[in-house]
Amino acid sequence: MIPTPVTLSNGLPTIITTAISNLETVKQTRHSIGGAKEPLDSISAQADILIRSLLLIKDIHSLQTLRVGEQIYQIMDLASRLGASMLVIAADSSRRTTSTTTPPEGQEIITPDSYVYGHLQTMEGQLREARDTLFELVRSVLVGVSGNPKDGFRVVKGDLVGVNDRVREVMGVQMRLFERLRERIVGEGEGDAENAVIELDDTDIEHLGLPRVSGDLVEQWRATVGVETGITRENGQ
């Protein structure tokens, strides 16, 4: 029976699970290919980073925006294609071996001057690019932000700091919103309690791309960016 393809309609948890499974296949297949240690080690390392990042996103609902979800879907698809390519490479290298060139494990050694070596380098670059794109999208999520143009926007300090700490630990990067508000987060005026609130000023609002006008433009923003960030109309206003 042919398995049903996973699509965006299946939901992000299913997409993340499938993406991780595909990345695990990439890692496992790496051990069936002889030689090409540098690109293969890099491919495995990138797969590991992506798996840890996807598990983090799965665990933190506020990071599951539309754009992040779309990028994870792209990673799922990429990992599927790369895994299939590596399986073909492994099978081809086994078929081409002879008694005089076969290493003990029965694999053909892929050398830096071969086409396959360059192909593996390209695959590693694709994973690295997918990782970088995911990291930038995660960094841009407006965690802890709520409000509207009429009453202003604010950030719950504890929500932002908690997510930023975990993103920094797993991905090695910090949220852009945290970087923007760093001085106010650690400043005495904002308080130390997790539920302390930081009010965003006009320059913050402009820097973050939040709406500053009312009417149709705000409704248009809510229908696009608002859906992606989770920021919506408050109290029906």
PDB file of C-alpha atoms in Angstrom:
ATOM      1  CA  MET A   1       0.000   0.000   0.000  1.00  0.00           C
ATOM      2  CA  ILE A   2       1.403   3.404  -1.018  1.00  0.00           C
ATOM      3  CA  PRO A   3       1.628   5.734   2.025  1.00  0.00           C
ATOM      4  CA  THR A   4      -0.396   8.943   1.907  1.00  0.00           C
ATOM      5  CA  PRO A   5       1.898  11.974   1.398  1.00  0.00           C
ATOM      6  CA  VAL A   6       2.140  14.391   4.295  1.00  0.00           C
ATOM      7  CA  THR A   7       0.857  17.864   3.415  1.00  0.00           C
ATOM      8  CA  LEU A   8       0.480  21.157   5.275  1.00  0.00           C
ATOM      9  CA  SER A   9      -3.106  20.190   6.057  1.00  0.00           C
ATOM     10  CA  ASN A  10      -1.830  17.344   8.266  1.00  0.00           C
ATOM     11  CA  GLY A  11      -0.750  19.885  10.846  1.00  0.00           C
ATOM     12  CA  LEU A  12       2.631  20.916  12.202  1.00  0.00           C
ATOM     13  CA  PRO A  13       3.081  18.109  14.778  1.00  0.00           C
ATOM     14  CA  THR A  14       2.757  15.495  12.011  1.00  0.00           C
ATOM     15  CA  ILE A  15       5.054  17.463   9.706  1.00  0.00           C
ATOM     16  CA  ILE A  16       7.691  17.785  12.441  1.00  0.00           C
ATOM     17  CA  THR A  17       7.513  14.064  13.229  1.00  0.00           C
ATOM     18  CA  THR A  18       7.908  13.185   9.546  1.00  0.00           C
ATOM     19  CA  ALA A  19      10.739  15.679   9.082  1.00  0.00           C
ATOM     20  CA  ILE A  20      12.624  14.178  12.042  1.00  0.00           C
ATOM     21  CA  SER A  21      12.091  10.665  10.663  1.00  0.00           C
ATOM     22  CA  ASN A  22      13.468  11.754   7.277  1.00  0.00           C
ATOM     23  CA  LEU A  23      16.490  13.376   8.922  1.00  0.00           C
ATOM     24  CA  GLU A  24      17.150  10.202  10.910  1.00  0.00           C
ATOM     25  CA  THR A  25      17.144   8.272   7.622  1.00  0.00           C
ATOM     26  CA  VAL A  26      19.773  10.678   6.282  1.00  0.00           C
ATOM     27  CA  LYS A  27      21.940  10.071   9.364  1.00  0.00           C
ATOM     28  CA  GLN A  28      21.572   6.284   9.209  1.00  0.00           C
ATOM     29  CA  THR A  29      22.325   6.093   5.481  1.00  0.00           C
ATOM     30  CA  ARG A  30      25.530   8.051   6.027  1.00  0.00           C
ATOM     31  CA  HIS A  31      27.095   4.871   7.511  1.00  0.00           C
ATOM     32  CA  SER A  32      26.380   2.903   4.327  1.00  0.00           C
ATOM     33  CA  ILE A  33      28.586   5.172   2.208  1.00  0.00           C
ATOM     34  CA  GLY A  34      32.358   4.706   2.131  1.00  0.00           C
ATOM     35  CA  GLY A  35      34.747   7.641   2.058  1.00  0.00           C
ATOM     36  CA  ALA A  36      33.659  11.292   1.732  1.00  0.00           C
ATOM     37  CA  LYS A  37      34.100  11.667   5.485  1.00  0.00           C
ATOM     38  CA  GLU A  38      34.047  15.465   5.561  1.00  0.00           C
ATOM     39  CA  PRO A  39      30.760  16.092   3.698  1.00  0.00           C
ATOM     40  CA  LEU A  40      29.088  13.073   5.299  1.00  0.00           C
ATOM     41  CA  ASP A  41      30.094  14.172   8.805  1.00  0.00           C
ATOM     42  CA  SER A  42      28.787  17.663   8.025  1.00  0.00           C
ATOM     43  CA  ILE A  43      25.499  16.251   6.719  1.00  0.00           C
ATOM     44  CA  SER A  44      25.057  14.262   9.937  1.00  0.00           C
ATOM     45  CA  ALA A  45      25.896  17.314  12.043  1.00  0.00           C
ATOM     46  CA  GLN A  46      23.372  19.490  10.214  1.00  0.00           C
ATOM     47  CA  ALA A  47      20.729  16.776  10.556  1.00  0.00           C
ATOM     48  CA  ASP A  48      21.385  16.609  14.307  1.00  0.00           C
ATOM     49  CA  ILE A  49      21.013  20.375  14.684  1.00  0.00           C
ATOM     50  CA  LEU A  50      17.763  20.354  12.737  1.00  0.00           C
ATOM     51  CA  ILE A  51      16.350  17.452  14.757  1.00  0.00           C
ATOM     52  CA  ARG A  52      17.065  19.235  18.048  1.00  0.00           C
ATOM     53  CA  SER A  53      15.554  22.445  16.686  1.00  0.00           C
ATOM     54  CA  LEU A  54      12.411  20.716  15.446  1.00  0.00           C
ATOM     55  CA  LEU A  55      11.902  19.042  18.822  1.00  0.00           C
ATOM     56  CA  LEU A  56      12.193  22.452  20.471  1.00  0.00           C
ATOM     57  CA  ILE A  57       9.629  24.004  18.133  1.00  0.00           C
ATOM     58  CA  LYS A  58       7.294  21.075  18.690  1.00  0.00           C
ATOM     59  CA  ASP A  59       7.534  21.689  22.436  1.00  0.00           C
ATOM     60  CA  ILE A  60       7.039  25.497  22.332  1.00  0.00           C
ATOM     61  CA  HIS A  61       3.696  26.375  20.802  1.00  0.00           C
ATOM     62  CA  SER A  62       4.472  30.093  20.504  1.00  0.00           C
ATOM     63  CA  LEU A  63       7.216  29.310  17.964  1.00  0.00           C
ATOM     64  CA  GLN A  64       4.787  27.472  15.674  1.00  0.00           C
ATOM     65  CA  THR A  65       3.951  30.350  13.345  1.00  0.00           C
ATOM     66  CA  LEU A  66       2.802  29.986   9.755  1.00  0.00           C
ATOM     67  CA  ARG A  67       6.184  30.847   8.266  1.00  0.00           C
ATOM     68  CA  VAL A  68       8.064  28.555  10.619  1.00  0.00           C
ATOM     69  CA  GLY A  69       5.637  25.758   9.747  1.00  0.00           C
ATOM     70  CA  GLU A  70       6.142  26.306   6.018  1.00  0.00           C
ATOM     71  CA  GLN A  71       9.916  26.131   6.447  1.00  0.00           C
ATOM     72  CA  ILE A  72       9.647  22.921   8.453  1.00  0.00           C
ATOM     73  CA  TYR A  73       7.573  21.468   5.616  1.00  0.00           C
ATOM     74  CA  GLN A  74      10.391  22.414   3.211  1.00  0.00           C
ATOM     75  CA  ILE A  75      12.896  20.717   5.532  1.00  0.00           C
ATOM     76  CA  MET A  76      10.719  17.599   5.632  1.00  0.00           C
ATOM     77  CA  ASP A  77      10.661  17.483   1.829  1.00  0.00           C
ATOM     78  CA  LEU A  78      14.383  18.223   1.502  1.00  0.00           C
ATOM     79  CA  ALA A  79      15.347  15.521   4.005  1.00  0.00           C
ATOM     80  CA  SER A  80      13.173  13.021   2.126  1.00  0.00           C
ATOM     81  CA  ARG A  81      14.937  13.782  -1.153  1.00  0.00           C
ATOM     82  CA  LEU A  82      18.401  13.775   0.394  1.00  0.00           C
ATOM     83  CA  GLY A  83      17.753  10.475   2.153  1.00  0.00           C
ATOM     84  CA  ALA A  84      16.625   8.905  -1.118  1.00  0.00           C
ATOM     85  CA  SER A  85      19.711  10.258  -2.918  1.00  0.00           C
ATOM     86  CA  MET A  86      22.024   8.874  -0.247  1.00  0.00           C
ATOM     87  CA  LEU A  87      20.370   5.451  -0.448  1.00  0.00           C
ATOM     88  CA  VAL A  88      21.044   5.452  -4.198  1.00  0.00           C
ATOM     89  CA  ILE A  89      24.664   6.507  -3.622  1.00  0.00           C
ATOM     90  CA  ALA A  90      25.123   3.713  -1.076  1.00  0.00           C
ATOM     91  CA  ALA A  91      23.598   1.120  -3.414  1.00  0.00           C
ATOM     92  CA  ASP A  92      25.671   2.278  -6.391  1.00  0.00           C
ATOM     93  CA  SER A  93      28.916   2.237  -4.422  1.00  0.00           C
ATOM     94  CA  SER A  94      28.239  -1.346  -3.312  1.00  0.00           C
ATOM     95  CA  ARG A  95      27.493  -2.520  -6.877  1.00  0.00           C
ATOM     96  CA  ARG A  96      30.680  -0.948  -8.265  1.00  0.00           C
ATOM     97  CA  THR A  97      33.058  -2.586  -5.828  1.00  0.00           C
ATOM     98  CA  THR A  98      35.482  -5.303  -6.959  1.00  0.00           C
ATOM     99  CA  SER A  99      37.782  -7.726  -5.176  1.00  0.00           C
ATOM    100  CA  THR A 100      40.741  -5.390  -5.691  1.00  0.00           C
ATOM    101  CA  THR A 101      39.070  -2.147  -4.653  1.00  0.00           C
ATOM    102  CA  THR A 102      36.544  -3.243  -2.062  1.00  0.00           C
ATOM    103  CA  PRO A 103      37.317  -2.120   1.500  1.00  0.00           C
ATOM    104  CA  PRO A 104      36.621  -4.590   4.346  1.00  0.00           C
ATOM    105  CA  GLU A 105      33.060  -3.363   4.812  1.00  0.00           C
ATOM    106  CA  GLY A 106      32.228  -3.891   1.157  1.00  0.00           C
ATOM    107  CA  GLN A 107      31.914  -0.234   0.170  1.00  0.00           C
ATOM    108  CA  GLU A 108      33.487   1.750  -2.609  1.00  0.00           C
ATOM    109  CA  ILE A 109      35.490   4.653  -1.206  1.00  0.00           C
ATOM    110  CA  ILE A 110      34.248   8.014  -2.537  1.00  0.00           C
ATOM    111  CA  THR A 111      37.215  10.337  -3.097  1.00  0.00           C
ATOM    112  CA  PRO A 112      37.232  14.180  -3.245  1.00  0.00           C
ATOM    113  CA  ASP A 113      37.769  14.158  -7.011  1.00  0.00           C
ATOM    114  CA  SER A 114      34.577  12.197  -7.735  1.00  0.00           C
ATOM    115  CA  TYR A 115      31.256  13.636  -8.854  1.00  0.00           C
ATOM    116  CA  VAL A 116      29.474  12.008  -5.934  1.00  0.00           C
ATOM    117  CA  TYR A 117      31.741  13.806  -3.443  1.00  0.00           C
ATOM    118  CA  GLY A 118      30.702  17.154  -4.921  1.00  0.00           C
ATOM    119  CA  HIS A 119      27.065  16.070  -4.866  1.00  0.00           C
ATOM    120  CA  LEU A 120      27.332  15.298  -1.152  1.00  0.00           C
ATOM    121  CA  GLN A 121      28.874  18.723  -0.556  1.00  0.00           C
ATOM    122  CA  THR A 122      25.889  20.292  -2.321  1.00  0.00           C
ATOM    123  CA  MET A 123      23.522  18.293  -0.133  1.00  0.00           C
ATOM    124  CA  GLU A 124      25.296  19.523   2.998  1.00  0.00           C
ATOM    125  CA  GLY A 125      24.949  23.080   1.743  1.00  0.00           C
ATOM    126  CA  GLN A 126      21.219  22.594   1.218  1.00  0.00           C
ATOM    127  CA  LEU A 127      20.776  21.385   4.788  1.00  0.00           C
ATOM    128  CA  ARG A 128      22.848  24.292   6.113  1.00  0.00           C
ATOM    129  CA  GLU A 129      20.774  26.793   4.150  1.00  0.00           C
ATOM    130  CA  ALA A 130      17.538  25.217   5.391  1.00  0.00           C
ATOM    131  CA  ARG A 131      18.855  25.434   8.954  1.00  0.00           C
ATOM    132  CA  ASP A 132      19.844  29.090   8.600  1.00  0.00           C
ATOM    133  CA  THR A 133      16.429  29.989   7.194  1.00  0.00           C
ATOM    134  CA  LEU A 134      14.659  28.178  10.030  1.00  0.00           C
ATOM    135  CA  PHE A 135      16.808  29.919  12.640  1.00  0.00           C
ATOM    136  CA  GLU A 136      16.068  33.361  11.196  1.00  0.00           C
ATOM    137  CA  LEU A 137      12.327  32.667  11.143  1.00  0.00           C
ATOM    138  CA  VAL A 138      12.385  31.429  14.745  1.00  0.00           C
ATOM    139  CA  ARG A 139      14.400  34.459  15.839  1.00  0.00           C
ATOM    140  CA  SER A 140      11.784  36.762  14.333  1.00  0.00           C
ATOM    141  CA  VAL A 141       8.790  35.297  16.210  1.00  0.00           C
ATOM    142  CA  LEU A 142       7.246  37.930  18.491  1.00  0.00           C
ATOM    143  CA  VAL A 143       7.012  35.758  21.590  1.00  0.00           C
ATOM    144  CA  GLY A 144       5.037  37.247  24.455  1.00  0.00           C
ATOM    145  CA  VAL A 145       3.643  40.189  22.464  1.00  0.00           C
ATOM    146  CA  SER A 146      -0.006  41.149  22.789  1.00  0.00           C
ATOM    147  CA  GLY A 147      -2.120  44.245  22.171  1.00  0.00           C
ATOM    148  CA  ASN A 148      -3.531  46.320  19.345  1.00  0.00           C
ATOM    149  CA  PRO A 149      -2.887  49.704  17.670  1.00  0.00           C
ATOM    150  CA  LYS A 150      -5.563  51.439  19.753  1.00  0.00           C
ATOM    151  CA  ASP A 151      -4.345  50.416  23.207  1.00  0.00           C
ATOM    152  CA  GLY A 152      -0.707  49.726  22.377  1.00  0.00           C
ATOM    153  CA  PHE A 153       1.458  46.637  22.373  1.00  0.00           C
ATOM    154  CA  ARG A 154       3.252  45.004  25.265  1.00  0.00           C
ATOM    155  CA  VAL A 155       5.500  42.036  26.017  1.00  0.00           C
ATOM    156  CA  VAL A 156       5.273  39.629  28.938  1.00  0.00           C
ATOM    157  CA  LYS A 157       8.847  39.484  30.176  1.00  0.00           C
ATOM    158  CA  GLY A 158       8.726  35.921  31.487  1.00  0.00           C
ATOM    159  CA  ASP A 159       7.304  34.483  28.265  1.00  0.00           C
ATOM    160  CA  LEU A 160      10.004  36.095  26.136  1.00  0.00           C
ATOM    161  CA  VAL A 161      12.917  35.327  28.459  1.00  0.00           C
ATOM    162  CA  GLY A 162      11.870  31.698  28.912  1.00  0.00           C
ATOM    163  CA  VAL A 163      11.630  31.020  25.185  1.00  0.00           C
ATOM    164  CA  ASN A 164      14.796  32.997  24.427  1.00  0.00           C
ATOM    165  CA  ASP A 165      16.785  30.907  26.927  1.00  0.00           C
ATOM    166  CA  ARG A 166      15.676  27.667  25.290  1.00  0.00           C
ATOM    167  CA  VAL A 167      16.266  28.923  21.743  1.00  0.00           C
ATOM    168  CA  ARG A 168      19.735  30.101  22.714  1.00  0.00           C
ATOM    169  CA  GLU A 169      20.510  26.745  24.332  1.00  0.00           C
ATOM    170  CA  VAL A 170      19.382  24.634  21.359  1.00  0.00           C
ATOM    171  CA  MET A 171      20.026  26.852  18.341  1.00  0.00           C
ATOM    172  CA  GLY A 172      22.788  29.092  19.659  1.00  0.00           C
ATOM    173  CA  VAL A 173      20.917  32.264  18.648  1.00  0.00           C
ATOM    174  CA  GLN A 174      18.758  34.800  20.466  1.00  0.00           C
ATOM    175  CA  MET A 175      15.304  36.136  19.678  1.00  0.00           C
ATOM    176  CA  ARG A 176      15.376  39.477  17.866  1.00  0.00           C
ATOM    177  CA  LEU A 177      12.697  40.782  20.234  1.00  0.00           C
ATOM    178  CA  PHE A 178      14.901  39.881  23.216  1.00  0.00           C
ATOM    179  CA  GLU A 179      17.848  41.685  21.649  1.00  0.00           C
ATOM    180  CA  ARG A 180      15.643  44.722  21.047  1.00  0.00           C
ATOM    181  CA  LEU A 181      14.409  44.823  24.642  1.00  0.00           C
ATOM    182  CA  ARG A 182      17.517  43.520  26.405  1.00  0.00           C
ATOM    183  CA  GLU A 183      18.235  46.700  28.395  1.00  0.00           C
ATOM    184  CA  ARG A 184      14.634  47.003  29.551  1.00  0.00           C
ATOM    185  CA  ILE A 185      14.447  43.315  30.411  1.00  0.00           C
ATOM    186  CA  VAL A 186      17.436  43.529  32.750  1.00  0.00           C
ATOM    187  CA  GLY A 187      16.702  47.100  33.887  1.00  0.00           C
ATOM    188  CA  GLU A 188      15.377  47.853  37.320  1.00  0.00           C
ATOM    189  CA  GLY A 189      12.373  49.749  35.976  1.00  0.00           C
ATOM    190  CA  GLU A 190      10.719  46.695  34.479  1.00  0.00           C
ATOM    191  CA  GLY A 191      10.814  44.572  37.610  1.00  0.00           C
ATOM    192  CA  ASP A 192      12.088  41.043  38.022  1.00  0.00           C
ATOM    193  CA  ALA A 193       8.832  39.109  38.203  1.00  0.00           C
ATOM    194  CA  GLU A 194       8.089  36.730  35.360  1.00  0.00           C
ATOM    195  CA  ASN A 195       4.742  38.402  34.749  1.00  0.00           C
ATOM    196  CA  ALA A 196       6.297  41.871  34.456  1.00  0.00           C
ATOM    197  CA  VAL A 197       5.085  43.691  31.345  1.00  0.00           C
ATOM    198  CA  ILE A 198       7.208  45.796  29.003  1.00  0.00           C
ATOM    199  CA  GLU A 199       5.305  48.422  27.053  1.00  0.00           C
ATOM    200  CA  LEU A 200       6.465  48.884  23.454  1.00  0.00           C
ATOM    201  CA  ASP A 201       7.029  52.443  22.251  1.00  0.00           C
ATOM    202  CA  ASP A 202       6.583  53.808  18.740  1.00  0.00           C
ATOM    203  CA  THR A 203      10.138  52.994  17.696  1.00  0.00           C
ATOM    204  CA  ASP A 204       9.703  49.409  18.912  1.00  0.00           C
ATOM    205  CA  ILE A 205       6.444  49.102  17.007  1.00  0.00           C
ATOM    206  CA  GLU A 206       8.020  50.409  13.819  1.00  0.00           C
ATOM    207  CA  HIS A 207      11.116  48.222  14.210  1.00  0.00           C
ATOM    208  CA  LEU A 208       9.021  45.085  14.738  1.00  0.00           C
ATOM    209  CA  GLY A 209       6.606  45.809  11.901  1.00  0.00           C
ATOM    210  CA  LEU A 210       3.535  46.092  14.102  1.00  0.00           C
ATOM    211  CA  PRO A 211       0.573  48.168  12.826  1.00  0.00           C
ATOM    212  CA  ARG A 212       0.318  51.807  13.881  1.00  0.00           C
ATOM    213  CA  VAL A 213      -2.892  52.730  12.083  1.00  0.00           C
ATOM    214  CA  SER A 214      -6.525  51.725  12.425  1.00  0.00           C
ATOM    215  CA  GLY A 215      -9.162  50.593   9.983  1.00  0.00           C
ATOM    216  CA  ASP A 216      -8.669  48.505   6.876  1.00  0.00           C
ATOM    217  CA  LEU A 217      -4.872  48.406   7.045  1.00  0.00           C
ATOM    218  CA  VAL A 218      -4.959  46.963  10.542  1.00  0.00           C
ATOM    219  CA  GLU A 219      -7.496  44.338   9.494  1.00  0.00           C
ATOM    220  CA  GLN A 220      -5.283  43.435   6.545  1.00  0.00           C
ATOM    221  CA  TRP A 221      -2.291  43.114   8.877  1.00  0.00           C
ATOM    222  CA  ARG A 222      -4.224  40.895  11.274  1.00  0.00           C
ATOM    223  CA  ALA A 223      -5.210  38.637   8.384  1.00  0.00           C
ATOM    224  CA  THR A 224      -1.579  38.085   7.384  1.00  0.00           C
ATOM    225  CA  VAL A 225       1.120  38.879   9.921  1.00  0.00           C
ATOM    226  CA  GLY A 226      -1.290  38.525  12.834  1.00  0.00           C
ATOM    227  CA  VAL A 227      -2.004  34.926  11.939  1.00  0.00           C
ATOM    228  CA  GLU A 228       1.700  34.165  11.721  1.00  0.00           C
ATOM    229  CA  THR A 229       2.590  35.717  15.062  1.00  0.00           C
ATOM    230  CA  GLY A 230      -0.501  34.834  17.034  1.00  0.00           C
ATOM    231  CA  ILE A 231      -1.170  38.509  17.754  1.00  0.00           C
ATOM    232  CA  THR A 232      -4.852  39.244  17.234  1.00  0.00           C
ATOM    233  CA  ARG A 233      -7.580  41.588  18.255  1.00  0.00           C
ATOM    234  CA  GLU A 234      -7.920  41.747  22.038  1.00  0.00           C
ATOM    235  CA  ASN A 235     -11.304  41.715  23.775  1.00  0.00           C
ATOM    236  CA  GLY A 236     -13.078  42.154  20.477  1.00  0.00           C
ATOM    237  CA  GLN A 237     -11.605  45.645  19.993  1.00  0.00           C
TER     238      GLN A 237
END
